[in-house]
Amino acid sequence: MDHDVLLDPAYTVPAVPYASRGVAWLRSHVVRFSEGADRERRRALTLDLLSTVDLDALRRPGNAVAKLAEELGLPRTVVADVSVIARSYQPHTSAGAAADDAVARLVAACGGAWDEVTAARIGLLVQASAATEAMIAGRVPPVPVTRRIAPDGALVEVALDAAPFGAGRHECPARAHASALAEGTFHCLHDGPGPLLLPNAWDFASGAALVRAGFAAIGTSSLGVAAANGIPDAAGLAREETLALARKLVRLPVPVTVDVEAGFGDVRGVAAELADLGVAGVNIEDGRGEGLADPVEQAELVRAFKETAPHLFVNARVDTHWLHVDQGSTIERAARYVDAGADGIFVPGLPEDEIAQVVAAVPVPLNVLAQLNIHRLAELGVRRVSTGSLLFRAALQATVTTARAVRDGEPVGEVPGYDEVQGLAGS
């Protein structure tokens, strides 16, 4: 139906029943599903909240909901609850106990008052969640349709192709905010003047220290996470440890990308959980022990990740050079993974004389390890440089070196003070 319907006051939003708790309470107290005096009052509350938000803060790279939550005075960790609510926010969807419990936690985070101001804060986060994820994933318009009740009582659906932010009385009041959020993505960090240097953490303290040092984003090291927990790397055994670290790292005010090895045997489940936590991306590898996965099967894993969480940056790792196996298939494998939806290609161990060839052949950012001077890698066209397990291994070396110095009565080099490390926990 023509979007002029959105300008016609005779076409109203579908009515929602009043409720005192849960998702039903949220629906019945936000401007999105209101008409008349309620709509005017609630829109004013929403505009007041938006007036306090710094658009430049929204443009900084990071999870959209986490950034907006901080600007609205809420912790970044509300992202998971917002994701749960977003799936059942629309009146034509059903809401279960998990979504109702998530609303209760968000109300508590807002101060505990079940009022219209609290509903407006939560509503802004929920609407930013689904719409911004869609914008990052490239869906235009991010919200494809809206619903109205015609004067004769019929339910009509209005396509939003020509009016992606709506129009008329229910035009989105946060258009500038949504655009700013979409600008500040992890994807955009790959488009800077030089390669994105991505240091890899293995626990919360290492991640927080890297953020404090000024790095714009952090990744996780699968070897670091596995070895720190007494588990072999690349064996598919560190799923819970990897997800547990991700839950902690998303507290940090930068994008976080997570190494999921080969997907831990549950690519869709891992993708859904990481997306709900607010991570920015993943690495998924095609190495299998001393050999390689079938490239067709690996492409299906990449596709499954993108279908489940299309807004995540999927960095498809090609292990031909890392494992010294079938190196001639590197570009063919990379092309398959890109066709399946990969946003980047990671080829650890790629020799210097082959980097430019892969850059030219692959239409997405190439990621390599910190194997050469970063300026040289920039000259070759590399868009992302990871430290991999280097920092974890360096930390192990420093640990043993320091212990030996104490044992042997030798000077200990400069190390962070107790209070400095203690302060990382509050990052």
CSV table of C-alpha atoms in Angstrom, one decimal:
chain,number,residue,atom,x,y,z
A,1,MET,CA,0.0,0.0,0.0
A,2,ASP,CA,1.2,3.5,-0.7
A,3,HIS,CA,3.2,5.2,2.1
A,4,ASP,CA,0.8,8.2,1.9
A,5,VAL,CA,-1.2,6.1,4.4
A,6,LEU,CA,1.4,7.1,6.9
A,7,LEU,CA,0.4,10.8,6.5
A,8,ASP,CA,-3.3,10.1,6.9
A,9,PRO,CA,-4.5,10.5,10.5
A,10,ALA,CA,-7.4,8.3,9.8
A,11,TYR,CA,-5.0,5.3,9.6
A,12,THR,CA,-3.9,4.5,13.2
A,13,VAL,CA,-1.4,2.1,14.7
A,14,PRO,CA,-2.9,-1.2,15.9
A,15,ALA,CA,-4.1,-0.8,19.5
A,16,VAL,CA,-2.4,-2.7,22.2
A,17,PRO,CA,-4.0,-3.6,25.5
A,18,TYR,CA,-2.9,-2.0,28.8
A,19,ALA,CA,-0.6,-4.2,30.9
A,20,SER,CA,1.3,-3.6,34.1
A,21,ARG,CA,4.3,-5.8,33.6
A,22,GLY,CA,6.5,-7.5,31.0
A,23,VAL,CA,6.7,-7.0,27.2
A,24,ALA,CA,3.0,-6.2,27.2
A,25,TRP,CA,3.6,-3.3,29.6
A,26,LEU,CA,6.4,-2.0,27.4
A,27,ARG,CA,4.2,-2.1,24.3
A,28,SER,CA,1.4,-0.3,26.1
A,29,HIS,CA,3.6,2.5,27.3
A,30,VAL,CA,5.8,3.5,24.3
A,31,VAL,CA,5.1,6.1,21.7
A,32,ARG,CA,5.6,3.5,18.9
A,33,PHE,CA,2.2,1.9,19.6
A,34,SER,CA,0.3,4.9,20.9
A,35,GLU,CA,-2.2,7.4,19.5
A,36,GLY,CA,-3.8,10.6,20.6
A,37,ALA,CA,-2.7,12.4,23.8
A,38,ASP,CA,-0.7,9.4,24.9
A,39,ARG,CA,1.3,9.5,21.7
A,40,GLU,CA,2.0,13.3,22.0
A,41,ARG,CA,3.2,12.9,25.6
A,42,ARG,CA,5.3,9.9,25.0
A,43,ARG,CA,6.9,11.4,21.9
A,44,ALA,CA,7.9,14.4,23.9
A,45,LEU,CA,9.5,12.1,26.5
A,46,THR,CA,11.4,10.3,23.8
A,47,LEU,CA,12.6,13.5,22.2
A,48,ASP,CA,13.8,14.7,25.6
A,49,LEU,CA,15.9,11.6,26.0
A,50,LEU,CA,17.3,11.8,22.6
A,51,SER,CA,18.3,15.4,23.2
A,52,THR,CA,20.8,14.2,25.8
A,53,VAL,CA,22.6,11.8,23.4
A,54,ASP,CA,25.9,12.8,21.9
A,55,LEU,CA,25.9,11.8,18.2
A,56,ASP,CA,29.6,11.7,18.1
A,57,ALA,CA,29.6,9.1,20.9
A,58,LEU,CA,27.3,7.0,18.7
A,59,ARG,CA,29.6,7.3,15.8
A,60,ARG,CA,32.5,5.7,17.7
A,61,PRO,CA,33.0,2.0,16.7
A,62,GLY,CA,31.1,-0.4,19.0
A,63,ASN,CA,27.9,-2.2,19.5
A,64,ALA,CA,25.0,0.1,18.7
A,65,VAL,CA,22.8,-0.8,21.7
A,66,ALA,CA,25.7,-0.7,24.1
A,67,LYS,CA,26.7,2.8,22.9
A,68,LEU,CA,23.1,4.1,23.1
A,69,ALA,CA,22.6,2.5,26.5
A,70,GLU,CA,25.7,4.3,27.9
A,71,GLU,CA,24.4,7.6,26.6
A,72,LEU,CA,21.0,6.9,28.3
A,73,GLY,CA,22.8,6.1,31.6
A,74,LEU,CA,22.6,2.4,31.5
A,75,PRO,CA,25.3,-0.3,31.5
A,76,ARG,CA,26.6,-1.8,28.3
A,77,THR,CA,25.6,-5.2,29.5
A,78,VAL,CA,21.9,-4.6,28.8
A,79,VAL,CA,22.5,-5.6,25.2
A,80,ALA,CA,21.6,-9.3,25.8
A,81,ASP,CA,18.3,-8.4,27.4
A,82,VAL,CA,17.5,-5.9,24.7
A,83,SER,CA,18.1,-8.6,22.1
A,84,VAL,CA,15.6,-10.9,23.7
A,85,ILE,CA,12.9,-8.3,24.0
A,86,ALA,CA,13.5,-7.1,20.4
A,87,ARG,CA,12.4,-10.5,19.1
A,88,SER,CA,8.9,-10.1,20.7
A,89,TYR,CA,8.5,-6.4,20.7
A,90,GLN,CA,6.0,-6.1,17.9
A,91,PRO,CA,2.3,-6.7,19.0
A,92,HIS,CA,1.8,-9.4,16.3
A,93,THR,CA,4.5,-11.5,17.9
A,94,SER,CA,4.3,-13.6,21.1
A,95,ALA,CA,6.4,-12.8,24.2
A,96,GLY,CA,7.4,-15.5,26.6
A,97,ALA,CA,8.7,-15.6,30.1
A,98,ALA,CA,12.3,-14.9,29.0
A,99,ALA,CA,11.3,-11.6,27.3
A,100,ASP,CA,9.2,-10.6,30.3
A,101,ASP,CA,12.1,-11.3,32.7
A,102,ALA,CA,14.4,-9.3,30.4
A,103,VAL,CA,12.0,-6.3,30.7
A,104,ALA,CA,12.0,-6.6,34.5
A,105,ARG,CA,15.8,-6.5,34.6
A,106,LEU,CA,15.9,-3.5,32.3
A,107,VAL,CA,13.3,-1.7,34.4
A,108,ALA,CA,15.5,-2.4,37.5
A,109,ALA,CA,18.5,-1.0,35.6
A,110,CYS,CA,16.6,2.1,34.8
A,111,GLY,CA,15.8,2.7,38.5
A,112,GLY,CA,12.9,0.4,39.1
A,113,ALA,CA,10.0,2.7,38.1
A,114,TRP,CA,7.4,1.1,35.7
A,115,ASP,CA,6.6,4.4,34.1
A,116,GLU,CA,6.6,6.1,30.7
A,117,VAL,CA,10.1,7.5,31.1
A,118,THR,CA,11.5,4.0,31.7
A,119,ALA,CA,9.4,2.6,28.8
A,120,ALA,CA,10.8,5.4,26.5
A,121,ARG,CA,14.4,4.5,27.4
A,122,ILE,CA,13.8,0.8,26.9
A,123,GLY,CA,11.9,1.4,23.7
A,124,LEU,CA,14.7,3.4,22.2
A,125,LEU,CA,17.1,0.6,22.9
A,126,VAL,CA,14.8,-2.1,21.5
A,127,GLN,CA,14.1,-0.2,18.3
A,128,ALA,CA,17.8,0.6,17.9
A,129,SER,CA,18.6,-3.1,18.2
A,130,ALA,CA,16.7,-4.6,15.3
A,131,ALA,CA,16.8,-1.6,13.0
A,132,THR,CA,20.5,-0.9,13.4
A,133,GLU,CA,21.5,-4.5,13.0
A,134,ALA,CA,19.5,-4.5,9.8
A,135,MET,CA,21.3,-1.4,8.6
A,136,ILE,CA,24.7,-2.9,9.3
A,137,ALA,CA,23.7,-6.0,7.5
A,138,GLY,CA,22.8,-3.9,4.4
A,139,ARG,CA,19.0,-4.3,4.5
A,140,VAL,CA,17.2,-1.4,2.9
A,141,PRO,CA,14.9,-0.4,4.4
A,142,PRO,CA,16.0,-1.8,7.8
A,143,VAL,CA,12.3,-2.2,8.8
A,144,PRO,CA,10.5,-3.4,5.7
A,145,VAL,CA,6.9,-2.8,6.7
A,146,THR,CA,4.7,-1.1,9.3
A,147,ARG,CA,1.1,-1.8,10.1
A,148,ARG,CA,-2.0,0.5,10.3
A,149,ILE,CA,-5.7,0.1,11.0
A,150,ALA,CA,-7.8,1.6,8.2
A,151,PRO,CA,-11.0,3.6,8.9
A,152,ASP,CA,-13.1,0.5,8.1
A,153,GLY,CA,-11.1,-1.5,10.7
A,154,ALA,CA,-9.0,-3.5,8.2
A,155,LEU,CA,-5.4,-4.2,9.0
A,156,VAL,CA,-3.1,-2.9,6.3
A,157,GLU,CA,0.6,-3.3,5.8
A,158,VAL,CA,2.7,-0.4,4.4
A,159,ALA,CA,6.0,-1.1,2.7
A,160,LEU,CA,8.7,1.4,3.8
A,161,ASP,CA,10.9,1.3,0.7
A,162,ALA,CA,10.1,4.9,0.0
A,163,ALA,CA,10.0,6.0,3.7
A,164,PRO,CA,12.6,4.0,5.6
A,165,PHE,CA,12.1,6.0,8.8
A,166,GLY,CA,8.4,6.3,8.4
A,167,ALA,CA,6.4,9.5,7.9
A,168,GLY,CA,3.8,11.6,9.5
A,169,ARG,CA,2.8,11.3,13.1
A,170,HIS,CA,4.9,8.2,13.7
A,171,GLU,CA,8.0,9.2,11.8
A,172,CYS,CA,11.1,7.9,13.6
A,173,PRO,CA,12.4,10.7,15.9
A,174,ALA,CA,15.8,9.1,16.0
A,175,ARG,CA,16.8,9.2,12.4
A,176,ALA,CA,20.0,11.1,13.0
A,177,HIS,CA,20.8,8.8,15.9
A,178,ALA,CA,20.2,5.6,13.9
A,179,SER,CA,22.5,6.9,11.1
A,180,ALA,CA,25.2,7.8,13.6
A,181,LEU,CA,25.0,4.3,15.1
A,182,ALA,CA,25.2,2.7,11.7
A,183,GLU,CA,28.3,4.7,10.9
A,184,GLY,CA,30.1,3.5,14.0
A,185,THR,CA,30.5,-0.2,13.1
A,186,PHE,CA,33.4,-2.6,13.4
A,187,HIS,CA,33.1,-3.0,9.7
A,188,CYS,CA,34.1,0.6,9.2
A,189,LEU,CA,37.4,0.1,11.0
A,190,HIS,CA,38.6,-1.9,8.0
A,191,ASP,CA,38.3,1.2,5.8
A,192,GLY,CA,40.7,3.5,7.6
A,193,PRO,CA,43.9,5.0,6.2
A,194,GLY,CA,46.0,2.0,7.4
A,195,PRO,CA,45.4,-1.6,8.5
A,196,LEU,CA,43.3,-2.2,11.6
A,197,LEU,CA,45.7,-3.6,14.2
A,198,LEU,CA,43.6,-6.1,16.2
A,199,PRO,CA,45.4,-7.3,19.4
A,200,ASN,CA,44.1,-10.6,20.8
A,201,ALA,CA,43.2,-11.0,24.4
A,202,TRP,CA,42.8,-14.2,26.4
A,203,ASP,CA,41.0,-12.9,29.6
A,204,PHE,CA,39.2,-9.8,30.7
A,205,ALA,CA,42.3,-8.1,32.2
A,206,SER,CA,44.3,-8.5,29.0
A,207,GLY,CA,41.4,-7.1,27.0
A,208,ALA,CA,40.8,-4.2,29.4
A,209,ALA,CA,44.5,-3.3,29.4
A,210,LEU,CA,44.5,-3.2,25.6
A,211,VAL,CA,41.5,-0.9,25.5
A,212,ARG,CA,43.2,1.3,28.1
A,213,ALA,CA,46.2,1.4,25.9
A,214,GLY,CA,44.1,2.9,23.2
A,215,PHE,CA,43.4,0.1,20.8
A,216,ALA,CA,40.2,0.7,18.8
A,217,ALA,CA,39.0,-3.0,18.9
A,218,ILE,CA,40.1,-6.3,20.4
A,219,GLY,CA,39.8,-9.9,19.4
A,220,THR,CA,40.3,-13.1,21.3
A,221,SER,CA,43.1,-15.6,20.9
A,222,SER,CA,41.8,-19.2,20.6
A,223,LEU,CA,45.1,-20.6,21.8
A,224,GLY,CA,45.2,-18.1,24.7
A,225,VAL,CA,41.7,-18.9,25.8
A,226,ALA,CA,42.1,-22.7,25.4
A,227,ALA,CA,45.6,-22.9,27.0
A,228,ALA,CA,44.6,-20.6,29.9
A,229,ASN,CA,41.9,-23.1,30.7
A,230,GLY,CA,44.0,-26.2,30.2
A,231,ILE,CA,42.4,-27.2,26.9
A,232,PRO,CA,44.1,-27.8,23.6
A,233,ASP,CA,43.5,-25.3,20.8
A,234,ALA,CA,41.6,-26.0,17.6
A,235,ALA,CA,40.0,-29.2,19.2
A,236,GLY,CA,36.5,-27.7,19.5
A,237,LEU,CA,36.6,-28.1,23.3
A,238,ALA,CA,36.6,-24.5,24.4
A,239,ARG,CA,33.1,-23.3,23.5
A,240,GLU,CA,32.0,-22.5,27.1
A,241,GLU,CA,35.3,-20.8,27.9
A,242,THR,CA,35.1,-18.8,24.7
A,243,LEU,CA,31.5,-17.7,25.3
A,244,ALA,CA,32.2,-16.9,29.0
A,245,LEU,CA,35.1,-14.6,28.0
A,246,ALA,CA,32.9,-12.9,25.4
A,247,ARG,CA,30.2,-12.2,28.0
A,248,LYS,CA,32.9,-10.3,30.0
A,249,LEU,CA,34.6,-8.5,27.1
A,250,VAL,CA,31.4,-6.9,25.8
A,251,ARG,CA,31.6,-4.7,28.9
A,252,LEU,CA,34.4,-2.9,27.2
A,253,PRO,CA,33.7,0.3,25.1
A,254,VAL,CA,35.2,-1.1,21.9
A,255,PRO,CA,34.1,-3.7,19.3
A,256,VAL,CA,35.0,-7.3,20.2
A,257,THR,CA,35.5,-10.1,17.8
A,258,VAL,CA,35.7,-13.7,18.9
A,259,ASP,CA,37.7,-16.6,17.6
A,260,VAL,CA,35.3,-19.5,17.5
A,261,GLU,CA,37.8,-22.1,16.0
A,262,ALA,CA,35.7,-24.1,13.6
A,263,GLY,CA,32.3,-23.2,15.2
A,264,PHE,CA,32.4,-25.7,18.1
A,265,GLY,CA,30.0,-28.0,16.2
A,266,ASP,CA,27.1,-25.6,16.6
A,267,VAL,CA,27.6,-22.6,14.3
A,268,ARG,CA,24.1,-21.3,14.4
A,269,GLY,CA,23.9,-21.6,18.2
A,270,VAL,CA,27.2,-19.9,18.7
A,271,ALA,CA,26.3,-17.2,16.2
A,272,ALA,CA,23.0,-16.5,17.9
A,273,GLU,CA,24.5,-16.3,21.4
A,274,LEU,CA,27.4,-14.1,20.4
A,275,ALA,CA,25.0,-11.8,18.5
A,276,ASP,CA,22.8,-11.4,21.6
A,277,LEU,CA,25.8,-10.6,23.7
A,278,GLY,CA,26.7,-7.7,21.4
A,279,VAL,CA,30.0,-8.9,19.9
A,280,ALA,CA,31.0,-7.3,16.6
A,281,GLY,CA,32.5,-10.3,14.7
A,282,VAL,CA,34.0,-13.7,14.6
A,283,ASN,CA,36.9,-15.7,13.2
A,284,ILE,CA,36.0,-19.1,11.9
A,285,GLU,CA,38.7,-21.4,10.5
A,286,ASP,CA,38.8,-24.2,7.9
A,287,GLY,CA,41.7,-26.0,9.6
A,288,ARG,CA,40.8,-29.4,11.0
A,289,GLY,CA,43.7,-30.9,12.9
A,290,GLU,CA,46.6,-31.3,10.5
A,291,GLY,CA,44.3,-31.0,7.5
A,292,LEU,CA,41.6,-28.8,6.0
A,293,ALA,CA,37.8,-28.9,5.9
A,294,ASP,CA,36.1,-29.5,2.6
A,295,PRO,CA,35.8,-25.9,1.2
A,296,VAL,CA,32.1,-26.5,0.2
A,297,GLU,CA,31.2,-27.6,3.7
A,298,GLN,CA,33.2,-24.8,5.2
A,299,ALA,CA,31.4,-22.3,3.0
A,300,GLU,CA,28.1,-23.6,4.4
A,301,LEU,CA,29.4,-22.9,7.9
A,302,VAL,CA,30.2,-19.3,6.9
A,303,ARG,CA,26.7,-19.0,5.3
A,304,ALA,CA,25.1,-20.3,8.4
A,305,PHE,CA,26.8,-17.7,10.5
A,306,LYS,CA,25.7,-14.9,8.2
A,307,GLU,CA,22.1,-16.2,8.0
A,308,THR,CA,21.9,-16.4,11.8
A,309,ALA,CA,23.6,-13.1,12.5
A,310,PRO,CA,24.0,-11.1,9.3
A,311,HIS,CA,25.3,-8.0,11.1
A,312,LEU,CA,28.4,-9.7,12.5
A,313,PHE,CA,31.7,-9.3,10.7
A,314,VAL,CA,32.6,-12.9,9.7
A,315,ASN,CA,36.3,-13.3,9.1
A,316,ALA,CA,36.8,-16.5,7.3
A,317,ARG,CA,40.2,-18.0,8.1
A,318,VAL,CA,42.0,-20.0,5.4
A,319,ASP,CA,44.6,-22.3,7.0
A,320,THR,CA,46.4,-23.5,3.8
A,321,HIS,CA,49.6,-21.7,4.7
A,322,TRP,CA,49.3,-22.1,8.5
A,323,LEU,CA,49.1,-25.9,8.2
A,324,HIS,CA,51.3,-26.0,5.0
A,325,VAL,CA,48.6,-28.0,3.2
A,326,ASP,CA,47.2,-27.5,-0.3
A,327,GLN,CA,48.5,-23.9,-0.5
A,328,GLY,CA,47.5,-23.6,-4.1
A,329,SER,CA,43.8,-23.6,-3.1
A,330,THR,CA,44.1,-20.4,-1.0
A,331,ILE,CA,42.4,-18.1,-3.4
A,332,GLU,CA,39.8,-20.6,-4.5
A,333,ARG,CA,38.9,-21.2,-0.8
A,334,ALA,CA,38.8,-17.5,0.0
A,335,ALA,CA,36.5,-16.9,-3.0
A,336,ARG,CA,34.1,-19.6,-1.9
A,337,TYR,CA,33.9,-18.1,1.6
A,338,VAL,CA,33.3,-14.6,0.2
A,339,ASP,CA,30.5,-16.0,-2.0
A,340,ALA,CA,29.0,-17.5,1.2
A,341,GLY,CA,28.9,-14.1,2.9
A,342,ALA,CA,32.3,-13.7,4.6
A,343,ASP,CA,33.1,-10.1,5.3
A,344,GLY,CA,36.9,-10.6,5.5
A,345,ILE,CA,39.5,-13.3,4.8
A,346,PHE,CA,42.2,-14.2,7.2
A,347,VAL,CA,45.3,-16.1,5.9
A,348,PRO,CA,47.8,-16.7,8.7
A,349,GLY,CA,51.3,-17.5,7.5
A,350,LEU,CA,50.7,-16.0,4.1
A,351,PRO,CA,54.2,-15.3,2.6
A,352,GLU,CA,55.0,-11.7,1.7
A,353,ASP,CA,55.4,-12.5,-2.0
A,354,GLU,CA,51.8,-13.8,-2.1
A,355,ILE,CA,50.0,-11.1,-0.1
A,356,ALA,CA,49.4,-8.7,-3.0
A,357,GLN,CA,48.1,-11.5,-5.1
A,358,VAL,CA,45.5,-12.5,-2.6
A,359,VAL,CA,44.5,-8.8,-2.0
A,360,ALA,CA,43.9,-8.4,-5.7
A,361,ALA,CA,41.9,-11.6,-6.0
A,362,VAL,CA,39.6,-11.2,-2.9
A,363,PRO,CA,37.0,-8.3,-2.8
A,364,VAL,CA,37.0,-8.1,1.0
A,365,PRO,CA,39.6,-7.0,3.5
A,366,LEU,CA,42.6,-9.3,3.9
A,367,ASN,CA,43.7,-10.1,7.4
A,368,VAL,CA,47.2,-11.5,8.2
A,369,LEU,CA,49.2,-12.0,11.3
A,370,ALA,CA,51.7,-9.4,12.6
A,371,GLN,CA,54.4,-11.1,10.6
A,372,LEU,CA,56.0,-8.1,9.0
A,373,ASN,CA,56.3,-4.4,9.8
A,374,ILE,CA,52.7,-3.0,9.7
A,375,HIS,CA,53.7,-0.3,7.3
A,376,ARG,CA,55.0,-2.8,4.8
A,377,LEU,CA,51.7,-4.8,5.2
A,378,ALA,CA,49.8,-1.6,4.5
A,379,GLU,CA,51.8,-1.1,1.3
A,380,LEU,CA,50.8,-4.6,0.2
A,381,GLY,CA,47.1,-3.8,0.7
A,382,VAL,CA,46.4,-5.7,4.0
A,383,ARG,CA,43.4,-4.2,5.8
A,384,ARG,CA,43.7,-6.0,9.1
A,385,VAL,CA,46.6,-7.2,11.2
A,386,SER,CA,46.1,-9.6,14.1
A,387,THR,CA,48.5,-10.4,16.9
A,388,GLY,CA,47.0,-13.9,17.2
A,389,SER,CA,48.5,-15.8,20.1
A,390,LEU,CA,51.6,-13.6,20.2
A,391,LEU,CA,50.6,-11.5,23.2
A,392,PHE,CA,49.6,-14.6,25.2
A,393,ARG,CA,52.9,-16.3,24.4
A,394,ALA,CA,54.8,-13.1,25.3
A,395,ALA,CA,52.9,-12.9,28.6
A,396,LEU,CA,54.0,-16.5,29.4
A,397,GLN,CA,57.6,-15.7,28.6
A,398,ALA,CA,57.4,-12.5,30.8
A,399,THR,CA,55.9,-14.6,33.6
A,400,VAL,CA,58.7,-17.1,33.6
A,401,THR,CA,61.4,-14.5,33.1
A,402,THR,CA,60.1,-12.4,36.0
A,403,ALA,CA,59.9,-15.5,38.3
A,404,ARG,CA,63.5,-16.5,37.4
A,405,ALA,CA,64.7,-12.9,38.1
A,406,VAL,CA,63.1,-13.1,41.6
A,407,ARG,CA,64.6,-16.6,42.2
A,408,ASP,CA,68.1,-15.5,41.1
A,409,GLY,CA,68.1,-12.1,42.9
A,410,GLU,CA,68.1,-10.1,39.7
A,411,PRO,CA,66.2,-6.9,39.0
A,412,VAL,CA,62.6,-7.2,37.9
A,413,GLY,CA,61.6,-5.0,34.9
A,414,GLU,CA,58.8,-2.5,35.1
A,415,VAL,CA,55.4,-4.0,35.6
A,416,PRO,CA,51.9,-2.6,36.3
A,417,GLY,CA,51.2,-1.8,39.9
A,418,TYR,CA,48.5,-3.6,42.0
A,419,ASP,CA,46.1,-0.7,42.0
A,420,GLU,CA,46.5,-0.3,38.2
A,421,VAL,CA,45.5,-3.9,37.6
A,422,GLN,CA,42.8,-3.7,40.2
A,423,GLY,CA,41.4,-0.8,38.3
A,424,LEU,CA,41.0,-2.9,35.1
A,425,ALA,CA,38.2,-4.8,36.7
A,426,GLY,CA,36.1,-1.6,36.6
A,427,SER,CA,36.7,-1.0,32.9
